[in-house]
Short mmCIF file of C-alpha atoms and ligand atoms in Angstrom, two decimals:
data_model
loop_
_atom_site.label_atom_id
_atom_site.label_comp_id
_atom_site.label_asym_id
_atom_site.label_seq_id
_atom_site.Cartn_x
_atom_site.Cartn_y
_atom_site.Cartn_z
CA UNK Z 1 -7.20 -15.56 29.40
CA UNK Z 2 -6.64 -14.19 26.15
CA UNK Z 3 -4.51 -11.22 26.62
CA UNK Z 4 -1.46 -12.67 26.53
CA UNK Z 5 -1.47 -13.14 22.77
CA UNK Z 6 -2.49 -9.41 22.36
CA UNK Z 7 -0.09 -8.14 24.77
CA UNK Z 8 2.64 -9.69 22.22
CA UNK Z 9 1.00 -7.93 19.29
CA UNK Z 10 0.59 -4.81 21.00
CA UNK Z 11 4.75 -4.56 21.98
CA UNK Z 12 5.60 -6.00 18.22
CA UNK Z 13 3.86 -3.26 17.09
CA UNK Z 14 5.06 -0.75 19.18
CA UNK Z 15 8.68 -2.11 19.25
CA UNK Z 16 8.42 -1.94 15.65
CA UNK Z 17 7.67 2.30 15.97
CA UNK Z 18 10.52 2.17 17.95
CA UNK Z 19 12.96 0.47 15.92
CA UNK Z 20 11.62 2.74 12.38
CA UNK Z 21 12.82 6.20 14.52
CA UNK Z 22 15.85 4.13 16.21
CA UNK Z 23 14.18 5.31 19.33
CA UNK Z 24 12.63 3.78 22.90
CA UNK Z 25 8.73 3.42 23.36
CA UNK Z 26 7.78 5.94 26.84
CA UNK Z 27 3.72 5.43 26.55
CA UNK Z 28 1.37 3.15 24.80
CA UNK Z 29 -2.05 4.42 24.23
CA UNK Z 30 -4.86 1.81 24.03
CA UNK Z 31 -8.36 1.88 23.09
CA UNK Z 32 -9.89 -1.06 25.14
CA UNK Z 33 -13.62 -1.05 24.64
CA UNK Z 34 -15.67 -2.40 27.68
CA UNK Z 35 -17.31 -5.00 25.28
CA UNK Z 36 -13.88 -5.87 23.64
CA UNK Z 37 -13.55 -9.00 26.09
CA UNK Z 38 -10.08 -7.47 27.19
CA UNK Z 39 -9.37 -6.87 30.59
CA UNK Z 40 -6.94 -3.64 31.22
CA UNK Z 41 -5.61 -4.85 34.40
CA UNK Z 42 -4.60 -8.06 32.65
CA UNK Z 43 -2.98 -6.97 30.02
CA UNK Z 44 -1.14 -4.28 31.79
CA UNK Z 45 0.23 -7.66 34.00
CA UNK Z 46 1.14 -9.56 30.77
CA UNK Z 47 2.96 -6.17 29.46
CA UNK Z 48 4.95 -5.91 32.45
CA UNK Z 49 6.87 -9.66 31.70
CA UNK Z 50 6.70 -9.30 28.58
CA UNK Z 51 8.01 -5.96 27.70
CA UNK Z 52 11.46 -6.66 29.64
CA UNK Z 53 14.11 -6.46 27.59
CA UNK Z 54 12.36 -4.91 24.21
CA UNK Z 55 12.67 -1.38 23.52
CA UNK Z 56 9.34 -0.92 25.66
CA UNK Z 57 10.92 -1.56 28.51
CA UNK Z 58 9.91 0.89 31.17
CA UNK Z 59 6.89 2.65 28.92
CA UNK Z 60 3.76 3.33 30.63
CA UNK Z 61 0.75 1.37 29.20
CA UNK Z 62 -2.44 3.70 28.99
CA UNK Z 63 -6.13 2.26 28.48
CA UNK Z 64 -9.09 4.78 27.49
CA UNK Z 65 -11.99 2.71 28.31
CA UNK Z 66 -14.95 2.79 26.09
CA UNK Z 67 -18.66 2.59 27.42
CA UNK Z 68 -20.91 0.75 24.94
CA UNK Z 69 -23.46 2.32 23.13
CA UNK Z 70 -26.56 1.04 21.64
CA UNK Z 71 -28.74 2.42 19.04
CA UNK Z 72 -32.40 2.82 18.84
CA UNK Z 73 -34.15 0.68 16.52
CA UNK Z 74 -36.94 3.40 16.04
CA UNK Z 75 -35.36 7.18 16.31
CA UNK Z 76 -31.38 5.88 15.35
CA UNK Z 77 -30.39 7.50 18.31
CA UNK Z 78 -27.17 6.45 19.77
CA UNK Z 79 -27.51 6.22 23.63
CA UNK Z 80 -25.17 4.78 26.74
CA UNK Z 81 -25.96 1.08 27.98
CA UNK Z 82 -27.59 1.03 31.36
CA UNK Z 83 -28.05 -2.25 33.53
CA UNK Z 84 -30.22 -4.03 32.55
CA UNK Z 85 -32.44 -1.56 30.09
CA UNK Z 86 -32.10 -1.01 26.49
CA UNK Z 87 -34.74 1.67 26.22
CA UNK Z 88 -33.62 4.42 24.01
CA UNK Z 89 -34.06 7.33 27.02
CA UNK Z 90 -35.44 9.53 23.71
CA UNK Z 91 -38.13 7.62 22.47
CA UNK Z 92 -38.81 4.40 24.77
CA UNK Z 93 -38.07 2.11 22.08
CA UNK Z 94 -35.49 -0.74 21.85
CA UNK Z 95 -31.86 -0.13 21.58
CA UNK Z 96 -29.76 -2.90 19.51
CA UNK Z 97 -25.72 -3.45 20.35
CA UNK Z 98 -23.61 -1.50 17.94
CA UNK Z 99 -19.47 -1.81 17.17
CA UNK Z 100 -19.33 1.24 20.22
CA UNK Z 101 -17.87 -0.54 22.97
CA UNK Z 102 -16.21 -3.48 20.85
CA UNK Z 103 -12.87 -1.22 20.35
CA UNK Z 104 -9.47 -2.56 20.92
CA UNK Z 105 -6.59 -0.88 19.25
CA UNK Z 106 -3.52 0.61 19.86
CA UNK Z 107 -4.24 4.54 19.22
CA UNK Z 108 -1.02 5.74 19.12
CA UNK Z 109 3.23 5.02 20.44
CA UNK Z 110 5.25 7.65 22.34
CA UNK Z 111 8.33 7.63 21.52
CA UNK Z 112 11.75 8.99 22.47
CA UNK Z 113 13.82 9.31 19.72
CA UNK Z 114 17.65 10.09 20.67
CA UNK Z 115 19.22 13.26 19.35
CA UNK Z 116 20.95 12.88 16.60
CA UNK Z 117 23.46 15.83 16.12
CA UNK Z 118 26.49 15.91 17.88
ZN1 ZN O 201 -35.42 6.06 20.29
#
């Protein structure tokens, strides 16, 4: 179990947004690649202990799931991973891994930022 670590990196980072606008952290956005070796469910578990008390208390953690790709090592085409093939469905030839499917980033911080005229 790995996620803890990234959990922690993922609220500095978004506590840090937080902190630049003097604001709270509502949403997370997350790019979690299927490949990435991250498990959503995990890291939403981790986030839940670990965000109490920070300013991302309370935000809602969101995960857009990326399916891998692989690319054909004849035409270049880029095509989804089935079970157990790596046929390129184009040409029939052989598809090689690529960095699609590897992602794990946080894509953006909502924040609410408290008004500041009187
Ligand atoms: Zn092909």
């Amino acid at each position: 179990m790995h996620e803890g670590p990234v959990t922690e990196e993922i609220i500095r980072i978004a506590c840090e947004a937080a902190a630049e606008q003097k604001g709270r952290v509502t949403a997370i956005n997350l790019v979690v690649g299927e490949d990435s070796g991250f498990i959503g469910e995990s890291i939403q578990m981790y986030f839940d202990v670990l965000s109490e008390g920070t300013a991302c208390t309370g935000a809602r953690l969101h995960l857009e799931g990326v399916k891998p790709k692989l690319r054909c090592t004849r035409c270049g085409q880029l095509f989804y991973r089935r079970p157990f093939s790596f046929t390129c469905p184009a040409c029939g030839g052989d598809g090689r891994p690529t960095e699609i499917g590897k992602e794990f980033y946080v894509k953006n911080v909502e924040l609410e930022v408290p008004d500041t005229c009187i």
